[in-house]
Short mmCIF file of C-alpha atoms and ligand atoms in Angstrom, two decimals:
data_model
loop_
_atom_site.label_atom_id
_atom_site.label_comp_id
_atom_site.label_asym_id
_atom_site.label_seq_id
_atom_site.Cartn_x
_atom_site.Cartn_y
_atom_site.Cartn_z
CA MET T 1 -5.89 -3.65 -23.80
CA ARG T 2 -3.74 -3.16 -20.73
CA PHE T 3 -0.22 -4.45 -20.83
CA GLY T 4 0.55 -4.26 -17.03
CA VAL T 5 3.68 -3.16 -15.37
CA VAL T 6 6.08 -5.92 -16.26
CA GLN T 7 5.74 -5.24 -20.00
CA LYS T 8 5.33 -1.41 -19.80
CA TYR T 9 8.54 -0.95 -17.53
CA ARG T 10 10.49 -3.94 -18.64
CA SER T 11 13.56 -1.94 -19.38
CA PHE T 12 13.75 -1.03 -15.66
CA LEU T 13 12.82 -4.53 -14.40
CA PRO T 14 14.58 -7.90 -14.24
CA VAL T 15 12.81 -9.08 -17.39
CA ASN T 16 14.72 -11.28 -19.92
CA PRO T 17 13.52 -13.38 -22.95
CA GLY T 18 12.39 -16.25 -20.50
CA THR T 19 10.35 -13.95 -18.23
CA PRO T 20 6.56 -14.47 -19.08
CA LEU T 21 4.89 -11.21 -19.53
CA ILE T 22 1.87 -11.94 -17.42
CA THR T 23 -0.75 -9.37 -16.11
CA LEU T 24 -4.11 -8.91 -14.49
CA GLY T 25 -4.15 -5.23 -15.63
CA GLU T 26 -2.18 -3.95 -12.69
CA GLY T 27 -0.59 -0.47 -12.59
CA ASP T 28 -1.61 2.67 -14.59
CA THR T 29 -3.62 3.86 -11.59
CA PRO T 30 -5.20 7.27 -11.33
CA LEU T 31 -3.47 10.23 -9.82
CA VAL T 32 -6.40 12.39 -8.69
CA GLN T 33 -6.13 15.91 -7.47
CA SER T 34 -7.42 16.85 -3.98
CA THR T 35 -10.34 19.18 -3.53
CA ARG T 36 -11.07 19.45 0.25
CA ILE T 37 -7.86 18.53 1.95
CA ALA T 38 -5.92 20.66 -0.36
CA ARG T 39 -8.12 23.69 0.58
CA GLU T 40 -7.81 22.75 4.29
CA ILE T 41 -4.01 22.84 4.33
CA GLY T 42 -3.46 25.44 1.76
CA CYS T 43 -1.62 23.19 -0.85
CA ASP T 44 -2.98 23.60 -4.45
CA GLN T 45 -0.87 20.73 -5.92
CA LEU T 46 -2.01 17.86 -3.66
CA TYR T 47 -2.68 14.40 -5.47
CA PHE T 48 -3.71 11.06 -4.36
CA LYS T 49 -2.34 7.91 -6.06
CA LEU T 50 -5.21 5.42 -6.14
CA GLU T 51 -3.54 2.18 -5.72
CA GLY T 52 -6.95 0.61 -4.68
CA CYS T 53 -7.64 0.63 -8.38
CA ASN T 54 -5.22 -2.28 -9.01
CA PRO T 55 -6.91 -5.64 -9.92
CA THR T 56 -7.07 -6.97 -6.30
CA GLY T 57 -7.64 -3.59 -4.68
CA SER T 58 -4.14 -2.79 -3.45
CA PHE T 59 -0.65 -1.92 -4.57
CA LYS T 60 0.55 -5.45 -3.81
CA ASP T 61 -0.28 -6.43 -7.33
CA ARG T 62 2.62 -4.45 -8.80
CA GLY T 63 5.17 -6.47 -6.90
CA MET T 64 3.16 -9.72 -7.04
CA VAL T 65 3.04 -9.82 -10.86
CA MET T 66 6.80 -9.48 -10.95
CA ALA T 67 7.42 -12.10 -8.33
CA VAL T 68 5.12 -14.57 -9.87
CA ALA T 69 6.62 -13.99 -13.34
CA LYS T 70 10.04 -14.85 -12.04
CA ALA T 71 8.69 -17.79 -10.02
CA ILE T 72 7.26 -19.15 -13.33
CA GLU T 73 10.52 -18.41 -15.04
CA GLU T 74 12.42 -20.42 -12.52
CA GLY T 75 10.06 -23.41 -12.87
CA SER T 76 8.26 -23.05 -9.54
CA LYS T 77 4.82 -24.63 -9.25
CA ALA T 78 3.79 -23.15 -5.82
CA ILE T 79 3.95 -19.80 -3.93
CA ILE T 80 3.58 -19.00 -0.28
CA CYS T 81 3.33 -15.78 1.84
CA ALA T 82 2.62 -14.44 5.32
CA SER T 83 0.08 -11.68 5.09
CA THR T 84 -1.98 -9.12 6.86
CA GLY T 85 -4.36 -9.73 4.01
CA ASN T 86 -3.51 -7.87 0.92
CA THR T 87 -0.47 -9.81 -0.07
CA SER T 88 -2.47 -12.97 0.31
CA ALA T 89 -5.34 -11.64 -1.82
CA SER T 90 -2.83 -10.64 -4.59
CA ALA T 91 -0.76 -13.98 -4.29
CA ALA T 92 -3.97 -16.01 -4.64
CA ALA T 93 -5.07 -14.07 -7.64
CA TYR T 94 -1.89 -14.22 -9.62
CA ALA T 95 -1.46 -17.99 -8.80
CA ALA T 96 -5.01 -18.57 -10.00
CA HIS T 97 -4.28 -16.61 -13.16
CA CYS T 98 -1.10 -18.68 -13.84
CA GLY T 99 -2.13 -22.04 -12.60
CA LEU T 100 0.14 -22.18 -9.49
CA ALA T 101 -0.75 -23.49 -6.14
CA ALA T 102 -0.93 -20.76 -3.38
CA ALA T 103 -0.58 -20.99 0.25
CA VAL T 104 -1.05 -17.99 2.77
CA VAL T 105 -0.43 -17.73 6.45
CA VAL T 106 -2.45 -15.14 8.17
CA PRO T 107 -2.78 -13.89 11.74
CA SER T 108 -6.26 -15.22 13.09
CA GLY T 109 -8.78 -12.51 13.60
CA TYR T 110 -6.70 -9.72 12.24
CA VAL T 111 -7.32 -9.95 8.54
CA ALA T 112 -10.11 -7.70 6.94
CA LEU T 113 -13.10 -9.75 5.74
CA GLY T 114 -12.77 -8.62 2.01
CA LYS T 115 -9.07 -9.79 1.85
CA LEU T 116 -9.73 -13.18 3.32
CA THR T 117 -12.71 -13.53 0.91
CA GLN T 118 -10.45 -12.88 -1.98
CA ALA T 119 -7.74 -15.32 -0.94
CA LEU T 120 -10.41 -18.13 -0.46
CA MET T 121 -12.30 -17.24 -3.57
CA HIS T 122 -9.12 -17.46 -5.72
CA GLY T 123 -8.51 -20.98 -4.26
CA ALA T 124 -5.61 -20.38 -2.01
CA GLN T 125 -4.98 -22.54 0.96
CA VAL T 126 -5.60 -20.13 3.91
CA LEU T 127 -3.97 -21.05 7.18
CA ALA T 128 -4.84 -18.78 10.14
CA ILE T 129 -2.39 -18.90 13.09
CA GLU T 130 -2.86 -17.79 16.68
CA GLY T 131 -0.15 -15.31 16.41
CA ASN T 132 0.78 -12.14 14.58
CA PHE T 133 2.12 -11.18 11.14
CA ASP T 134 5.83 -11.10 12.33
CA GLN T 135 5.52 -14.74 13.64
CA ALA T 136 3.70 -15.84 10.39
CA LEU T 137 6.63 -14.37 8.37
CA GLN T 138 9.14 -16.17 10.53
CA MET T 139 7.39 -19.54 9.98
CA VAL T 140 7.04 -19.11 6.20
CA ARG T 141 10.76 -18.24 5.93
CA THR T 142 11.54 -21.65 7.70
CA ILE T 143 9.23 -23.52 5.38
CA VAL T 144 10.67 -22.07 2.13
CA GLY T 145 14.07 -23.32 3.38
CA ARG T 146 12.87 -26.84 3.54
CA HIS T 147 10.58 -27.26 0.67
CA PRO T 148 10.25 -26.39 -3.12
CA ILE T 149 7.87 -23.47 -2.79
CA THR T 150 8.49 -19.73 -3.65
CA LEU T 151 8.32 -17.04 -0.97
CA VAL T 152 6.36 -14.05 -2.34
CA ASN T 153 6.60 -11.76 0.74
CA SER T 154 8.62 -8.56 0.08
CA LEU T 155 11.79 -10.38 1.23
CA ASN T 156 11.49 -11.68 -2.42
CA PRO T 157 13.50 -9.04 -4.20
CA TYR T 158 11.17 -9.06 -7.27
CA ARG T 159 8.35 -7.68 -5.26
CA LEU T 160 10.00 -4.35 -4.64
CA GLU T 161 11.21 -4.28 -8.16
CA GLY T 162 7.71 -4.41 -9.30
CA GLN T 163 6.34 -2.02 -6.77
CA LYS T 164 8.96 0.73 -7.81
CA THR T 165 6.83 1.22 -10.97
CA ALA T 166 4.39 3.29 -8.90
CA ALA T 167 7.04 6.01 -8.43
CA PHE T 168 7.65 5.97 -12.27
CA GLU T 169 3.92 6.44 -12.95
CA VAL T 170 3.88 9.45 -10.47
CA VAL T 171 6.81 11.17 -12.30
CA ASP T 172 5.13 10.31 -15.80
CA ALA T 173 1.90 11.83 -14.74
CA LEU T 174 3.25 14.92 -13.07
CA GLY T 175 6.18 15.39 -15.50
CA ALA T 176 8.47 15.72 -12.53
CA ALA T 177 9.05 14.19 -9.21
CA PRO T 178 6.83 15.72 -6.37
CA ASP T 179 8.32 17.74 -3.50
CA TYR T 180 6.80 15.27 -0.98
CA LEU T 181 5.69 11.74 -1.09
CA PHE T 182 3.37 10.67 1.95
CA ILE T 183 2.93 6.94 2.50
CA PRO T 184 1.93 4.51 5.16
CA VAL T 185 4.66 2.16 6.56
CA GLY T 186 4.04 -1.42 7.75
CA ASN T 187 6.51 -3.90 6.61
CA ALA T 188 8.31 -0.76 4.86
CA GLY T 189 8.68 -2.45 1.49
CA ASN T 190 6.60 0.05 -0.33
CA ILE T 191 8.51 3.13 0.93
CA THR T 192 11.77 1.40 0.10
CA ALA T 193 10.40 0.59 -3.52
CA TYR T 194 9.11 4.16 -4.17
CA TRP T 195 12.38 5.47 -3.25
CA ARG T 196 14.26 3.16 -5.47
CA GLY T 197 11.85 4.16 -8.35
CA PHE T 198 12.50 7.81 -7.83
CA VAL T 199 16.21 7.37 -7.68
CA GLU T 200 16.23 5.20 -10.85
CA TYR T 201 14.20 7.57 -12.81
CA ARG T 202 16.52 10.57 -11.89
CA ARG T 203 19.63 8.45 -12.68
CA THR T 204 18.20 7.69 -16.22
CA GLY T 205 17.25 11.32 -16.81
CA LYS T 206 13.44 10.83 -16.61
CA SER T 207 13.30 13.39 -13.82
CA ASP T 208 15.63 15.88 -12.28
CA SER T 209 14.67 15.97 -8.75
CA LEU T 210 13.69 13.73 -5.89
CA PRO T 211 10.79 13.88 -3.31
CA ARG T 212 11.21 13.97 0.39
CA MET T 213 9.91 10.64 1.70
CA MET T 214 7.30 11.10 4.44
CA GLY T 215 6.54 7.69 6.00
CA PHE T 216 3.90 7.03 8.70
CA GLU T 217 3.68 4.02 11.05
CA ALA T 218 0.81 3.42 13.41
CA GLU T 219 1.51 4.54 16.91
CA GLY T 220 0.91 0.99 18.32
CA ALA T 221 3.24 -0.55 15.69
CA ALA T 222 5.94 2.09 15.29
CA ALA T 223 9.13 0.07 15.38
CA ILE T 224 11.12 2.21 13.15
CA VAL T 225 10.16 5.44 15.00
CA ARG T 226 10.94 3.87 18.50
CA GLY T 227 14.16 2.17 17.18
CA LYS T 228 13.26 -1.24 18.39
CA PRO T 229 10.70 -4.08 17.44
CA VAL T 230 7.27 -3.95 18.94
CA ALA T 231 6.48 -7.43 20.21
CA GLN T 232 2.64 -6.96 20.35
CA PRO T 233 1.83 -4.45 17.69
CA THR T 234 -1.73 -2.93 17.80
CA THR T 235 -3.71 -0.65 15.55
CA ILE T 236 -7.13 -0.54 13.87
CA ALA T 237 -5.08 -0.35 10.49
CA THR T 238 -4.45 -4.10 10.17
CA ALA T 239 -2.41 -3.69 6.93
CA ILE T 240 0.34 -1.86 8.93
CA ARG T 241 0.01 -3.92 12.15
CA ILE T 242 3.61 -5.10 11.93
CA GLY T 243 6.20 -4.96 14.88
CA ASN T 244 9.46 -5.87 13.09
CA PRO T 245 9.43 -4.48 9.42
CA ALA T 246 11.42 -6.60 7.04
CA SER T 247 12.54 -3.53 5.09
CA TRP T 248 13.48 -1.54 8.04
CA ARG T 249 16.78 -0.49 6.74
CA GLY T 250 15.32 0.45 3.39
CA ALA T 251 12.85 2.78 5.05
CA GLU T 252 15.67 4.49 6.96
CA GLN T 253 17.77 4.89 3.92
CA ALA T 254 14.77 6.52 2.11
CA ARG T 255 14.32 8.92 5.03
CA GLU T 256 17.94 9.81 5.23
CA GLU T 257 18.78 10.08 1.56
CA SER T 258 15.67 12.09 0.83
CA GLY T 259 15.71 14.40 3.76
CA GLY T 260 12.33 13.09 4.85
CA LEU T 261 10.98 11.52 7.99
CA ILE T 262 9.34 8.54 9.48
CA ASP T 263 6.69 9.44 12.17
CA ALA T 264 3.99 7.60 14.17
CA ILE T 265 0.40 8.35 13.77
CA ALA T 266 -2.47 7.68 16.37
CA ASP T 267 -5.31 5.45 15.45
CA ASP T 268 -7.89 8.19 16.00
CA ALA T 269 -5.98 10.43 13.57
CA ILE T 270 -5.97 7.43 11.04
CA ILE T 271 -9.73 7.18 11.40
CA GLU T 272 -10.32 10.96 11.09
CA ALA T 273 -8.31 10.90 7.82
CA TYR T 274 -10.13 7.86 6.63
CA HIS T 275 -13.50 9.70 7.02
CA LEU T 276 -12.20 12.94 5.50
CA LEU T 277 -10.98 11.00 2.39
CA ALA T 278 -14.30 9.19 2.02
CA ASN T 279 -16.84 12.15 2.67
CA GLY T 280 -14.57 15.10 1.79
CA GLU T 281 -12.75 13.67 -1.33
CA GLY T 282 -14.99 10.74 -2.56
CA LEU T 283 -12.18 8.36 -1.92
CA PHE T 284 -12.84 5.24 0.06
CA VAL T 285 -9.74 3.63 1.20
CA GLU T 286 -8.91 1.17 3.94
CA PRO T 287 -7.70 2.50 7.23
CA ALA T 288 -3.97 1.72 6.68
CA SER T 289 -4.15 3.78 3.39
CA ALA T 290 -5.33 6.91 5.38
CA ALA T 291 -2.11 6.91 7.47
CA GLY T 292 -0.07 9.01 5.08
CA VAL T 293 -2.87 11.58 4.77
CA ALA T 294 -3.17 11.69 8.44
CA GLY T 295 0.53 12.41 8.70
CA LEU T 296 0.22 15.25 6.22
CA LEU T 297 -2.70 16.77 8.15
CA LYS T 298 -0.66 16.53 11.46
CA LEU T 299 2.28 18.39 9.91
CA ALA T 300 0.11 20.99 8.30
CA ARG T 301 -1.71 21.64 11.55
CA ARG T 302 1.60 21.98 13.32
CA GLY T 303 2.41 24.81 10.95
CA GLN T 304 4.38 23.17 8.20
CA ASP T 305 3.71 25.15 4.98
CA PHE T 306 2.91 23.10 1.84
CA SER T 307 1.78 26.10 -0.27
CA GLY T 308 3.52 26.05 -3.59
CA LYS T 309 4.67 22.42 -2.91
CA THR T 310 3.63 19.45 -5.02
CA VAL T 311 2.51 16.77 -2.64
CA VAL T 312 1.42 13.10 -3.54
CA CYS T 313 -0.23 10.75 -0.94
CA VAL T 314 -0.16 7.15 -1.71
CA LEU T 315 -3.66 5.50 -1.04
CA THR T 316 -2.44 2.06 -0.81
CA GLY T 317 -5.81 -0.01 -0.84
CA SER T 318 -9.47 0.02 -1.45
CA GLY T 319 -12.08 0.82 1.41
CA LEU T 320 -14.23 -2.00 0.26
CA LYS T 321 -11.63 -4.56 1.82
CA ASP T 322 -12.64 -3.74 5.18
CA PRO T 323 -16.46 -3.12 5.46
CA ASP T 324 -16.44 -4.02 9.14
CA THR T 325 -14.11 -1.14 10.26
CA ALA T 326 -16.13 1.26 7.95
CA MET T 327 -19.48 0.25 9.45
CA LYS T 328 -18.22 0.51 13.03
CA THR T 329 -17.25 4.11 12.58
CA VAL T 330 -20.20 5.65 10.58
CA PRO T 331 -23.62 6.78 12.03
CA GLY T 332 -25.56 3.99 10.21
CA MET T 333 -28.86 3.89 8.37
CA VAL T 334 -32.19 5.24 9.39
CA ALA T 335 -35.17 2.90 9.34
CA VAL T 336 -38.26 4.50 7.90
CA PRO T 337 -41.79 3.27 7.06
CA ALA T 338 -42.29 2.51 3.42
CA ASP T 339 -44.21 5.67 2.40
CA VAL T 340 -43.31 9.01 0.67
CA ALA T 341 -44.34 11.15 3.63
CA SER T 342 -42.10 9.41 6.01
CA ILE T 343 -39.07 9.71 3.76
CA GLU T 344 -39.79 13.43 3.14
CA LYS T 345 -40.06 13.99 6.87
CA GLU T 346 -36.64 12.31 7.37
CA LEU T 347 -35.16 14.49 4.66
CA GLY T 348 -36.42 17.65 6.16
CA TYR T 349 -38.94 18.65 3.50
C1 LIG J 1 0.89 -3.77 2.63
C2 LIG J 1 0.11 -2.52 2.76
C3 LIG J 1 0.65 -1.44 3.39
C4 LIG J 1 1.95 -1.34 4.01
O1 LIG J 1 2.98 -1.51 3.02
P1 LIG J 1 4.52 -2.00 3.46
O2 LIG J 1 5.15 -2.22 2.14
O3 LIG J 1 4.23 -3.19 4.25
O4 LIG J 1 5.10 -0.92 4.13
C5 LIG J 1 -0.24 -0.36 3.63
N1 LIG J 1 -1.36 -0.31 3.10
C6 LIG J 1 -2.03 -1.33 2.49
C7 LIG J 1 -3.39 -1.22 2.08
C8 LIG J 1 -1.24 -2.45 2.33
O5 LIG J 1 -1.77 -3.42 1.76
#
C-alpha cells in the first residue's frame, strides 16, 4: 500500500481535517547512484532522482495531487491548466481519479506524443492553440477569473507545496542534504519548490545543511539567464520551452540564497546527456530531464571539482513520453532476413 505524498508529509503541507487524502501512488521515487557519469566526472557520490517513476511519468504528480485535493476541499468540480504536456497528463489523471472535469490548453505541435495521449486517454478536454505555452497560460488565467474552474498550473500555490516533498525524500534517503542539486528550469516552479523543501527541512531540524541549487534553462528559452523574457522560445526539450517563467523570482531567490547558479545549456548538450543517461546509466528520460545532467557535465569539463561532493540530479520525467525525439536521434534498427545465419553475420559471429 502506498500512501502518497499528501498523507506521508501532511505535517509539512496545507492539510486539514477537510482535505481528502487522495493518491495515485505518487512520490517515494528511487534515488539511484550513478555508474558511468560519476566515473567520467570523478564524483563518487552522484545520484539521480527518478521522477519519471511517478504515476503519470513526471514530478508534476507531486504538486497535482495537492492542488486537486485542495480543489475538492473547496468544492470545485473542474480544473484547467496550460501545459507543455506533463502538467496536462497529470491534471487529467488526477481529475479522472477524483471525478472532476479537466480542460488543458497546449501549444499545437509542441507537445510530446506520450503526454498528449495521456491527457486524451484520461478524458480531458484538450485544446491546442496556435501559440506557445506562455500565451496558453495567459489565456487560462483570464478564463479562471471569469468562470468557476480551478487553475492547476504552478501559479496555484498548492502545486509547489506538493512538489517540495521531493526535497524531503532526497534528504530522507541520503540522511543529509546533498552539496549540489542539479535541475532543469522551465517555468521555474520545481527549483522554487525544492529550495523551499530543503529550507523547511533544515528549519525543523531534519537536516543541518542546504544544497547549492544549480538550475539549467535551454539556451533558446533562457529568460532568467538573459534577464528578460524570450518572446519565441525554441528548444528540442519541449517541457522547458518557456519564455517567461511564472516562478522567475523564486528561481532567482533559490540561486541567491543557496550560492548556486542558473545557466543556459545548448540543445546539442542536452541531447548528449540524454543519450549518456540512456546508454551509459540505463536511465531513459525525456530531453528536458537531461538538462541538469548536461549542466553538470559542462561544469565538470570546465574544471569544477566535484570529488568528495554529494551531487543529486533531478530526472524530471520518463523518456517514454517522447518516442519521436528518441527515434530521431538513434541509429535505428537493422533489417535482416529471417534466418539464423543472417543474424549471426550481423552480430559479428
Ligand atoms: C515541467 C517540467 C520541467 C520544468 O519544470 P518547471 O517547474 O516548469 O521549471 C522539466 N522537466 C519535465 C519533464 C517537466 O515536466
